[in-house]
Short mmCIF file of C-alpha atoms in Angstrom, two decimals:
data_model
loop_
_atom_site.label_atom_id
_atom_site.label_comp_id
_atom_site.label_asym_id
_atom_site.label_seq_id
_atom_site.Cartn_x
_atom_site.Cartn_y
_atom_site.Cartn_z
CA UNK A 1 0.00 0.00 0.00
CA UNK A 2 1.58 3.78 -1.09
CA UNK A 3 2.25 6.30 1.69
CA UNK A 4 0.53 8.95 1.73
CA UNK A 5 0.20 12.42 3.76
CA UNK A 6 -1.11 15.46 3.69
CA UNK A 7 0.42 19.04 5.23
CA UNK A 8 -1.43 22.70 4.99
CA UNK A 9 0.80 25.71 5.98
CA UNK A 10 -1.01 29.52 6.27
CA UNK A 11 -4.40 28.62 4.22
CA UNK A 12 -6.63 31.44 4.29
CA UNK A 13 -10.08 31.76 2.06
CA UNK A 14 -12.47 35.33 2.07
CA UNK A 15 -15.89 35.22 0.18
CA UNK A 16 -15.74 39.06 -0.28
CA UNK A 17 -15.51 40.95 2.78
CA UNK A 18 -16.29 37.62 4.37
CA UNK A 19 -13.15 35.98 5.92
CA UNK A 20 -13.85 32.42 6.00
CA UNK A 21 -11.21 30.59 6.83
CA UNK A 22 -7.62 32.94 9.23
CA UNK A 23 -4.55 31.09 7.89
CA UNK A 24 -4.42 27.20 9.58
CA UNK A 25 -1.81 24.56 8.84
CA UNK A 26 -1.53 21.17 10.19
CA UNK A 27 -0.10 18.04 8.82
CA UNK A 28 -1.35 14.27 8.85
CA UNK A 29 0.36 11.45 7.99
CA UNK A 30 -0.27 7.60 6.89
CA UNK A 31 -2.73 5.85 9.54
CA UNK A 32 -2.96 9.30 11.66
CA UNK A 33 -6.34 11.25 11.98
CA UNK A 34 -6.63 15.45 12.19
CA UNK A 35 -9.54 16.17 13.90
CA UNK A 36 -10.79 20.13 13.33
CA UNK A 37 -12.48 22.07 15.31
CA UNK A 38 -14.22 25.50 16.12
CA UNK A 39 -17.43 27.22 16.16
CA UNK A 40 -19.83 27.64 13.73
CA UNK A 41 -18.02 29.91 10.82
CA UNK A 42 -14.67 29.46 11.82
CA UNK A 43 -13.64 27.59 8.66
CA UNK A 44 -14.06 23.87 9.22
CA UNK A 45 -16.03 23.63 6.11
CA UNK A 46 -14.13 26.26 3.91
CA UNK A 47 -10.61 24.37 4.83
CA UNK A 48 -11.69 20.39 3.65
CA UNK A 49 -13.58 22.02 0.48
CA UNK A 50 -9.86 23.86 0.24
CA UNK A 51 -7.77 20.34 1.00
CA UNK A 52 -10.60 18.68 -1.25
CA UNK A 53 -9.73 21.20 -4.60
CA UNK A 54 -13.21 22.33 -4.00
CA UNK A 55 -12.37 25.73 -3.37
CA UNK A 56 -8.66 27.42 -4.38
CA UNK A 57 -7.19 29.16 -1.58
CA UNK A 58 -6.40 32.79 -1.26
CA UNK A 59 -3.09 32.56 0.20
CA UNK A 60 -1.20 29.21 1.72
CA UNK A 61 -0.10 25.56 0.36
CA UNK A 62 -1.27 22.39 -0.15
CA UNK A 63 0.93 19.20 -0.16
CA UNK A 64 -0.80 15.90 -0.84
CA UNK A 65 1.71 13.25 -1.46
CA UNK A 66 1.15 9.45 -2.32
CA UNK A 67 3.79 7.32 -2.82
CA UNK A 68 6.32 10.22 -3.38
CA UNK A 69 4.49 11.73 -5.51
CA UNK A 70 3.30 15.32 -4.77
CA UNK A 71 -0.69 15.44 -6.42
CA UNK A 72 -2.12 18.44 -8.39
CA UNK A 73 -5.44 19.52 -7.06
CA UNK A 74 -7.34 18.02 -10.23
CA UNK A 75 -5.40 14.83 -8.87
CA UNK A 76 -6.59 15.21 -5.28
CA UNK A 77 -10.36 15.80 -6.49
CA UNK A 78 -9.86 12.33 -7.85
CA UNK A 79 -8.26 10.93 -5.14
CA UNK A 80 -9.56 11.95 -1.87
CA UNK A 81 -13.09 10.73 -0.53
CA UNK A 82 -14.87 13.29 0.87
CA UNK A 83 -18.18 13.44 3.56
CA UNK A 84 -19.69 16.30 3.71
CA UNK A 85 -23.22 17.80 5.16
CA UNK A 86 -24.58 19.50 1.90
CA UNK A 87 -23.41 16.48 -0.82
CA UNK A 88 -26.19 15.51 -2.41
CA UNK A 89 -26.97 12.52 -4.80
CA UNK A 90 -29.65 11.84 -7.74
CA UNK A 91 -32.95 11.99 -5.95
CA UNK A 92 -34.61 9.92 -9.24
CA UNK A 93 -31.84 7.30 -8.90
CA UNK A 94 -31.89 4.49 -5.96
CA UNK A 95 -28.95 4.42 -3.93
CA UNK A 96 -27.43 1.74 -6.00
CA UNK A 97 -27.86 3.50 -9.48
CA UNK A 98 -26.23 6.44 -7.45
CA UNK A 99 -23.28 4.76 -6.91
CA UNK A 100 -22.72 2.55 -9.63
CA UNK A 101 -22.97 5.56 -11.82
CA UNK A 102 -20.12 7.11 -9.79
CA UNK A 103 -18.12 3.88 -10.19
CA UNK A 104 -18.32 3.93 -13.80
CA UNK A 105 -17.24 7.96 -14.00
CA UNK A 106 -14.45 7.04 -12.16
CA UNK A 107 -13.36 3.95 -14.07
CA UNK A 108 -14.40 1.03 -11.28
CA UNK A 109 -15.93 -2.07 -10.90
CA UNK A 110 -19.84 -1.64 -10.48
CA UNK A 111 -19.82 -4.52 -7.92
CA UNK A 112 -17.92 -2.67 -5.62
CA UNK A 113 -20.96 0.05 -5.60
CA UNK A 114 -23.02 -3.08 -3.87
CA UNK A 115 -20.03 -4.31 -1.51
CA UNK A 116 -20.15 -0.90 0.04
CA UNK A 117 -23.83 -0.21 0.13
CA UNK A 118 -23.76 -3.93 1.78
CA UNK A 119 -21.16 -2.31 4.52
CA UNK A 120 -23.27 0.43 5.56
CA UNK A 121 -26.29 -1.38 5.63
CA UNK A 122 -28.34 0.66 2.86
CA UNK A 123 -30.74 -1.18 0.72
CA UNK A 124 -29.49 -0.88 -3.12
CA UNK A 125 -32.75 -0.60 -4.35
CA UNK A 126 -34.35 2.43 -2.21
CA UNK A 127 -34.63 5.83 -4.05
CA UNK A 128 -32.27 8.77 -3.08
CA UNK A 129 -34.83 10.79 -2.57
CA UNK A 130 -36.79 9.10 -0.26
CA UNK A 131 -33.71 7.91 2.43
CA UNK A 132 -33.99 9.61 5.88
CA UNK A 133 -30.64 11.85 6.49
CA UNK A 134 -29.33 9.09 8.36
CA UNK A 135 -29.65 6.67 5.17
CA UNK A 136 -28.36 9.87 3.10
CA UNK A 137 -25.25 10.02 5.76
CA UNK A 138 -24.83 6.39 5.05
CA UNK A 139 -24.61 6.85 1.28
CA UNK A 140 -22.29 9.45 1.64
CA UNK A 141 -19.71 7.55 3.55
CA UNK A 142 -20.51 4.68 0.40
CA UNK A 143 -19.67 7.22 -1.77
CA UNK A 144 -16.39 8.18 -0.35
CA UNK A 145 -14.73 5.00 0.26
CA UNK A 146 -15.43 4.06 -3.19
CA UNK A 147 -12.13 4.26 -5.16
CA UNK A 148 -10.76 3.49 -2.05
CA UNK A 149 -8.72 6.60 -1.32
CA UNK A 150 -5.68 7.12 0.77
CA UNK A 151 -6.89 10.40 2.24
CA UNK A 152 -10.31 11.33 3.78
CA UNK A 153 -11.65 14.55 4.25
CA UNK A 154 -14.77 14.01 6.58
CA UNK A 155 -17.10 17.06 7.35
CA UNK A 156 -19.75 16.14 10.16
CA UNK A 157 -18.97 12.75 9.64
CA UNK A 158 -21.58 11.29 11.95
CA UNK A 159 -23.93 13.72 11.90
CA UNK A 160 -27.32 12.06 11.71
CA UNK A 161 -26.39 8.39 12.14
CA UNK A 162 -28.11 6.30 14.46
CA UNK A 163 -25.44 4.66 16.86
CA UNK A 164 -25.72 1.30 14.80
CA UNK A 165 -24.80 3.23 12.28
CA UNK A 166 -22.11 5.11 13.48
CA UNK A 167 -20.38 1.57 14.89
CA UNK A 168 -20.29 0.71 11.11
CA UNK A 169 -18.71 4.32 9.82
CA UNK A 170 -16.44 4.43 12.71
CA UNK A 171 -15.40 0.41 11.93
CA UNK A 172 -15.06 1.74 8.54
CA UNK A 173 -12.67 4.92 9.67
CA UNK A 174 -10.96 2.28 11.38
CA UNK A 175 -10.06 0.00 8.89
CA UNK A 176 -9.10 2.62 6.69
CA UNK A 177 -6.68 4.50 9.05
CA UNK A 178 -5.41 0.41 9.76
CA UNK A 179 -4.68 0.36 5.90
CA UNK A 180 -2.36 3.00 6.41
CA UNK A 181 -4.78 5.60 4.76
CA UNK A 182 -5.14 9.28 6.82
CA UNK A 183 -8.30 11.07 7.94
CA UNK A 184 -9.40 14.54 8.74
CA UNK A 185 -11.92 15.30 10.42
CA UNK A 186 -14.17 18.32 10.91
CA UNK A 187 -16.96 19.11 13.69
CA UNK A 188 -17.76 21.60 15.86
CA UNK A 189 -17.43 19.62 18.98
CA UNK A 190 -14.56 17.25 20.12
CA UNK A 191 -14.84 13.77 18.42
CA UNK A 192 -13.55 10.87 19.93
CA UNK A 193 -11.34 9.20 17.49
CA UNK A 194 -9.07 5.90 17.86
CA UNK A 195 -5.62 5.64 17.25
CA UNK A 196 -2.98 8.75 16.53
CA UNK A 197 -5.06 11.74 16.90
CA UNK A 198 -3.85 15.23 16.72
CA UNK A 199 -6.01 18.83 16.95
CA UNK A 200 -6.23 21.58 15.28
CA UNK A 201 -8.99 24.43 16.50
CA UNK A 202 -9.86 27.15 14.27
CA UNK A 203 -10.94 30.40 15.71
CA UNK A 204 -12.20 34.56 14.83
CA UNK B 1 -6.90 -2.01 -16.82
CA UNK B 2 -8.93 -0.05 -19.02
CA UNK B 3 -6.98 2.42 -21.31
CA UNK B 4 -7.44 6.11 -20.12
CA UNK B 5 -9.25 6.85 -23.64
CA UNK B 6 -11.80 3.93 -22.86
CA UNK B 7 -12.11 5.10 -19.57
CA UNK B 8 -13.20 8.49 -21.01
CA UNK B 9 -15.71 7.37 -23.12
CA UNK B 10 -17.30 5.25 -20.39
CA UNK B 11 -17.45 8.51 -17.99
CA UNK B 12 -18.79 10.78 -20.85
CA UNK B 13 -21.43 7.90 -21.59
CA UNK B 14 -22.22 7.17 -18.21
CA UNK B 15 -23.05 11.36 -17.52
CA UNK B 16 -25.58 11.14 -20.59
CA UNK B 17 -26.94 7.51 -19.47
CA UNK B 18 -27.29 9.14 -16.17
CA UNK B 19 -29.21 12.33 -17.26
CA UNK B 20 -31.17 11.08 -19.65
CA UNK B 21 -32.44 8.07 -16.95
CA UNK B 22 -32.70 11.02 -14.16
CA UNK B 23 -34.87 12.98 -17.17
CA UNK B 24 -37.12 9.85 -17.99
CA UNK B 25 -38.19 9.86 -14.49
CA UNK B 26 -38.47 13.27 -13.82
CA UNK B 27 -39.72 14.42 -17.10
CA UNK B 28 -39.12 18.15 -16.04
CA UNK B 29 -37.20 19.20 -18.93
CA UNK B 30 -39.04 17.20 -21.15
CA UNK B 31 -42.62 18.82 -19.91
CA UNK B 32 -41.50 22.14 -20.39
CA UNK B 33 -40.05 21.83 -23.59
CA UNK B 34 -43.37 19.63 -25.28
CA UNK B 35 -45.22 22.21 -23.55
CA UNK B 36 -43.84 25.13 -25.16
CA UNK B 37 -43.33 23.47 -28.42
CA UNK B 38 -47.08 22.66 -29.03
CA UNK B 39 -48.14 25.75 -27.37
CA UNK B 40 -46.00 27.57 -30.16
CA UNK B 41 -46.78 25.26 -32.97
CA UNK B 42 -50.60 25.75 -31.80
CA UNK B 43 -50.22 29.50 -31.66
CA UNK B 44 -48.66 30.04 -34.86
CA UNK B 45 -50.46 28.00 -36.95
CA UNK B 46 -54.15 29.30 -35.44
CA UNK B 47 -53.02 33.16 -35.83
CA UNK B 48 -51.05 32.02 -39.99
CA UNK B 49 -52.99 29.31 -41.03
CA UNK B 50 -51.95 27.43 -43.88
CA UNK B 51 -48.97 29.87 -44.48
CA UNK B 52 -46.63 27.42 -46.84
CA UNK B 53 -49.52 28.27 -49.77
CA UNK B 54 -48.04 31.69 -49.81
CA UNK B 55 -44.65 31.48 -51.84
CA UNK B 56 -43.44 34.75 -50.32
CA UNK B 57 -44.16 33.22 -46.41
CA UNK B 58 -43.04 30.04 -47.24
CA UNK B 59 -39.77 31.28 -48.28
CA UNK B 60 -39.14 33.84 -45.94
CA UNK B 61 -41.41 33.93 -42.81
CA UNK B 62 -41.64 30.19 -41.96
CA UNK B 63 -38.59 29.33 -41.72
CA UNK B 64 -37.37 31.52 -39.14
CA UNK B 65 -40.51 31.27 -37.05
CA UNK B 66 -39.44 26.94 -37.23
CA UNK B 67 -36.46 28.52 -35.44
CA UNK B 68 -37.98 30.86 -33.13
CA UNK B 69 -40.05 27.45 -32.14
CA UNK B 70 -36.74 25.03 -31.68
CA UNK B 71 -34.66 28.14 -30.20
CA UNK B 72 -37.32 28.57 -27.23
CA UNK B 73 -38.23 24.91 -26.52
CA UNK B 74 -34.41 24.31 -26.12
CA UNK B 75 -34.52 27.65 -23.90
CA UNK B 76 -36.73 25.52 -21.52
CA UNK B 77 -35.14 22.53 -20.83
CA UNK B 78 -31.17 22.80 -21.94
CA UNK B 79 -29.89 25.66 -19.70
CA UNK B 80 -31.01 22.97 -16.39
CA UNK B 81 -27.82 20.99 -17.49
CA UNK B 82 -25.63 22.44 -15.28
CA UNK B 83 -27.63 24.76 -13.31
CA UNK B 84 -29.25 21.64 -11.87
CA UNK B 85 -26.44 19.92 -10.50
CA UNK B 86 -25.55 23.10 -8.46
CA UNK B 87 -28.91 23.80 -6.87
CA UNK B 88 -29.33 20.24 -6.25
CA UNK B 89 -25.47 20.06 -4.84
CA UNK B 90 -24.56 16.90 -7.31
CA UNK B 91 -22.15 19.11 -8.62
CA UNK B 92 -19.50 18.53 -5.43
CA UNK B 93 -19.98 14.63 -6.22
CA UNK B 94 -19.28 15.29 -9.91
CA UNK B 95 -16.71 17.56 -9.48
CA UNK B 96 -15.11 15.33 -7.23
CA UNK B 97 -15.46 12.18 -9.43
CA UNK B 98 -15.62 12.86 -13.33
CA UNK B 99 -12.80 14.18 -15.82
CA UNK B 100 -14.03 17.63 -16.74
CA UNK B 101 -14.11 16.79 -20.39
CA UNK B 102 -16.13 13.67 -20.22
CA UNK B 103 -18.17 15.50 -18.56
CA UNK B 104 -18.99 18.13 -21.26
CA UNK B 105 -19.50 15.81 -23.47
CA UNK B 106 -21.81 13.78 -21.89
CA UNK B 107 -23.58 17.12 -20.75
CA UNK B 108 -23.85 17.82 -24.83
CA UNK B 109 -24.74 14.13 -26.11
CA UNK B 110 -27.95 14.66 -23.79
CA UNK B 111 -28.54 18.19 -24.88
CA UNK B 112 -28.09 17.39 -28.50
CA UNK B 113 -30.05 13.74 -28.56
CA UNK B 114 -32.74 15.82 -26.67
CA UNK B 115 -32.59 18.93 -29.06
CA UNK B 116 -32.70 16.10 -32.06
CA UNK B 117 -35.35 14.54 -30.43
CA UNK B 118 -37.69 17.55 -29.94
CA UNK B 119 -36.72 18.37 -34.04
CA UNK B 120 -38.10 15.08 -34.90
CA UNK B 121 -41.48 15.81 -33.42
CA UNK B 122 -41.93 19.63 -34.28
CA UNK B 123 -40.95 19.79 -37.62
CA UNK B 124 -42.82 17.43 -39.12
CA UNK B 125 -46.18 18.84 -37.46
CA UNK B 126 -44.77 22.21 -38.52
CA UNK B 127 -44.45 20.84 -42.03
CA UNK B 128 -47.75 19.69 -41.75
CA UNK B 129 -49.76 22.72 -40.16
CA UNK B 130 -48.39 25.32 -42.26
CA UNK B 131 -48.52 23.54 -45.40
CA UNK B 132 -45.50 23.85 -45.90
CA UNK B 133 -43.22 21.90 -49.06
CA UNK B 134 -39.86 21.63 -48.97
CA UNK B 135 -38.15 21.46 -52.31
CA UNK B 136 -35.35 19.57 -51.15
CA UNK B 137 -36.26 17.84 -47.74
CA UNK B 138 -32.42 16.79 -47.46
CA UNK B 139 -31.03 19.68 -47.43
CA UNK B 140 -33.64 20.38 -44.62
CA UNK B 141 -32.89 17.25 -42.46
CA UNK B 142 -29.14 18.70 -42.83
CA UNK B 143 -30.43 22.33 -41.73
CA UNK B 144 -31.98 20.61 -38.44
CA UNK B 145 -29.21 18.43 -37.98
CA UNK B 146 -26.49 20.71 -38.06
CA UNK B 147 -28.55 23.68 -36.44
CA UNK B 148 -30.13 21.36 -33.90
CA UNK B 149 -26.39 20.40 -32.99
CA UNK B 150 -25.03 24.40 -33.34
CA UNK B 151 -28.26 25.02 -30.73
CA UNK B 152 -27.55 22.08 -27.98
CA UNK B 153 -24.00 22.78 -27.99
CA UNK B 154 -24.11 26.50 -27.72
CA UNK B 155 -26.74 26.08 -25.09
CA UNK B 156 -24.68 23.55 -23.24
CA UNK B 157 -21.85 25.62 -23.16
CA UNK B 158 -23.68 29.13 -21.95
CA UNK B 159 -25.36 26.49 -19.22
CA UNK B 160 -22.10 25.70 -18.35
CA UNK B 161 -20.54 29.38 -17.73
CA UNK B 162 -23.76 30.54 -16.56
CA UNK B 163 -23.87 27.60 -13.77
CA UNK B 164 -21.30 29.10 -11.94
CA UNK B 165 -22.52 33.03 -11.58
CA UNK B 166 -25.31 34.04 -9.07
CA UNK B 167 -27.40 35.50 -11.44
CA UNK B 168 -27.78 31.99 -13.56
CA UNK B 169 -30.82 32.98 -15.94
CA UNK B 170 -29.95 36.22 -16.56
CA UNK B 171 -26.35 35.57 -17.85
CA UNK B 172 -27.68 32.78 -19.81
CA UNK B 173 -30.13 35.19 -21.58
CA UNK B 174 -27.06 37.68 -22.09
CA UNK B 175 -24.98 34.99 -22.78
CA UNK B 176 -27.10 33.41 -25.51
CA UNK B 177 -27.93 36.22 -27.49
CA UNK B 178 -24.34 36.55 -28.74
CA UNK B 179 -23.23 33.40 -28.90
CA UNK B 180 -26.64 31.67 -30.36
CA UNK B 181 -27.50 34.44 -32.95
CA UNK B 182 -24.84 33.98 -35.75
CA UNK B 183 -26.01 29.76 -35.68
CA UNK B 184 -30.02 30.86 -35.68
CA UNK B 185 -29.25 33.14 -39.02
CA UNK B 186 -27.44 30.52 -40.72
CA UNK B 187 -29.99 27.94 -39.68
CA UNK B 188 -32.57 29.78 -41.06
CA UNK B 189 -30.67 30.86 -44.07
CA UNK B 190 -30.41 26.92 -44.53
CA UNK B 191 -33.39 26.26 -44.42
CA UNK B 192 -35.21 28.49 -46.28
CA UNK B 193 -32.47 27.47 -49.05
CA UNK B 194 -34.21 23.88 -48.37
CA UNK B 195 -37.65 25.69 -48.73
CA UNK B 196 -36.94 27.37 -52.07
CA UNK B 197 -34.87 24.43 -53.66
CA UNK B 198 -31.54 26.94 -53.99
CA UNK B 199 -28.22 25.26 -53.62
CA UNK B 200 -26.92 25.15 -49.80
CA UNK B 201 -24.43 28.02 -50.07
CA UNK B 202 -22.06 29.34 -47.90
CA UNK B 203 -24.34 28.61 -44.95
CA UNK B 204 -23.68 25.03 -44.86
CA UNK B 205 -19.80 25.22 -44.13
CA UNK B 206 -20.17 28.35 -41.96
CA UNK B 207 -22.69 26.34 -40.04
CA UNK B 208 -20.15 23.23 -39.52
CA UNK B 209 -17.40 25.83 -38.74
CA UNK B 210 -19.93 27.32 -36.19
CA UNK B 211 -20.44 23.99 -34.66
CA UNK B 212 -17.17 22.78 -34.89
CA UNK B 213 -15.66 25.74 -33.36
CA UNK B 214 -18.53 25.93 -30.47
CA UNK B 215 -17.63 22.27 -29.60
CA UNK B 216 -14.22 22.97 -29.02
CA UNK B 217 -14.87 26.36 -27.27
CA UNK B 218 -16.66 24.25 -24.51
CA UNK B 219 -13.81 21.73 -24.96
CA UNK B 220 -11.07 24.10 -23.83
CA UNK B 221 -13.34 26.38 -21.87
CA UNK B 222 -15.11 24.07 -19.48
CA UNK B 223 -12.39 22.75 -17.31
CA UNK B 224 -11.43 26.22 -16.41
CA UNK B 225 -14.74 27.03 -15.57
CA UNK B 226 -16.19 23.98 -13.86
CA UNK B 227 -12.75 23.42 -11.68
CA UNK B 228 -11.94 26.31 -9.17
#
């Protein structure tokens, strides 16, 4: 399995006048776990859609390497998974036809579209549009493990989930972060997180 | 391991097996666009009449009101490409998972099979409620090919730039008046070439040209647009 890891050093993002995100760095390594946190609008959100090559930054760098390799950011859009509260899937597709189509954009096996949905305990056949948020957090976490990245940005990542199904996401984290894969995490309240955890806390 | 062309073509099919399965079901942009394509047809043809017995509006009325028709129904269901997948937030999964250019052209395969699709219904019941003949119905099925094609493209790629502002429809509209008018006047030129039974012209290569050059506009211009 590659090495990967992932350092930030003096990101900073405005929307206008709007300062979303004061410079932050931190740095996470293979099988280690960032969690971020910080009150509502202090730039959880803005920084993973900036790590993710969602958003460009204003000011700071980005390096995302896997095995030795430093990525561009249209390579770390393709490489990273990402959970996040506001992605959204094909409400007139079921969960299955969701993520098989996603499989096939990105080149992979459709069967591994019904492994994961299997994992999380989502039925393949149930519309998008009709799963509770909990099913939709489920999906999500489906959805980002399926190219099985190195590197996962995770926004709110149990927001929602009933404690079955956060066992199965955190089981999931865990065998991920065992793999030698890295995780960061943002919330607005401390998580609990096993294994080599460090903070970072953004603040006004 | 699939080669990274194959892989390509699979993405860019999958985006237009994907919209065209999320359309089927939803039917929204296909409502809107039979809607305002039979309320047209209806409207012109109950305020003209049999209009194709006059040479003089055969020649050069109807064929640019055929365009007014396809220009407007496409105006109702195209520009949702992209604007779609931002107010729904799909875009952050797509952005996340497809190659920018697959996803273009998957975008445009369902624009244009749709615009193609909406030509094969409302010309022939134009034809047919205006009385109109065509002296050379080929060069016709070439007009609504290659200006069906200019229109879905052209709309595609104003969708696309448009998706990204705040002000979504009103760019488009600003957007589409430039970049839609030069392929509506050769269309119509076309056509009413195919109405009168004159040779194609100049029209038909500056109508490829137009669509050629459109296609790889969007080519070049999406990635920079789509990707921050």
């Amino acid at each position: 399995m590659s090495s990967v890891s992932l350092a930030f050093d003096g990101l900073r993002r405005r929307f206008g006048r709007v300062r979303a995100l004061e410079p932050a760095s931190g740095r996470v390594a293979a099988g280690e776990t960032l969690v971020v946190t910080g009150a509502n609008g202090s730039g959880k959100s803005t920084l993973l859609r900036c790590l993710a090559g969602l958003l460009a930054p204003d000011a700071g760098t980005i390096e995302h390497l896997e095995a030795g390799s430093t990525l561009s950011p249209s390579e770390r859009r393709a490489r990273i998974g990402f959970v996040a509260p506001d992605l959204a899937f094909y409400d007139e597709l079921s969960a299955g036809e969701n993520l098989e189509f996603f499989a096939k954009l990105r080149g992979l096996p459709v069967a591994r579209a019904g492994e994961l949905l299997d994992r999380v305990g989502l039925p393949a056949d149930r519309a998008a549009g009709a799963l509770s948020s909990g099913m939709r957090q489920r999906l999500r976490w489906a959805w980002a493990l399926l190219a099985r990245p190195r590197a996962l940005l995770l926004d709110e990542p149990f927001q929602n989930l009933d404690a079955e199904g956060e066992g199965t996401v955190r089981s999931l984290l865990g065998e991920h972060l065992e793999s030698g894969g890295l995780a960061i995490l943002a919330s607005p309240i401390g998580l609990e997180v096993s294994g080599a955890v460090s903070h970072l806390e953004l603040g006004r | 391991m699939p080669s990274p062309t194959s892989s390509w073509v699979a993405s860019a099919q999958a985006v237009f097996t994907k919209d065209w399965r999320c359309e089927l079901r939803s039917r929204y942009a296909l409502n809107a666009i039979a809607l305002f394509a039979v309320t047209t047809l209806v409207v012109t043809s109950a305020a003209l009449g049999p209009a194709g017995t006059n040479k003089s509006l055969a020649i050069n009325v109807l064929p640019a009101m055929l365009w007014l028709i396809l220009l407007f129904a496409a105006a109702a269901g195209l520009p949702r490409a992209f604007v779609h997948e931002e107010e729904s937030h799909t875009a952050i999964a797509l952005r996340l998972a497809a190659p920018p250019s697959a996803l273009f052209v998957g975008k445009l395969a369902f624009g244009v099979s749709l615009l193609l699709a909406i030509e094969a219904l409302v010309a022939p019941l134009y034809l047919a409620v205006m009385s109109l003949e065509v002296a050379s119905p080929g060069l016709l099925v070439i007009a609504l090919l290659g200006g069906g094609y200019g229109l879905a493209a052209g709309s595609v790629l104003i969708a696309a730039l448009a998706s990204q502002a705040r002000g979504r429809s009103t760019l488009f509209s600003v957007l589409a008046f430039p970049v839609l008018m030069p392929l509506l006047l050769l269309a119509i030129e076309l056509t009413r070439n195919a109405v009168a039974g004159d040779a194609a012209g100049p029209a038909l290569p500056q109508l490829l040209l137009y669509d050629g050059s459109v296609t790889i506009a969007g080519l070049m211009l999406f990635p920079a647009v789509w990707n921050p």
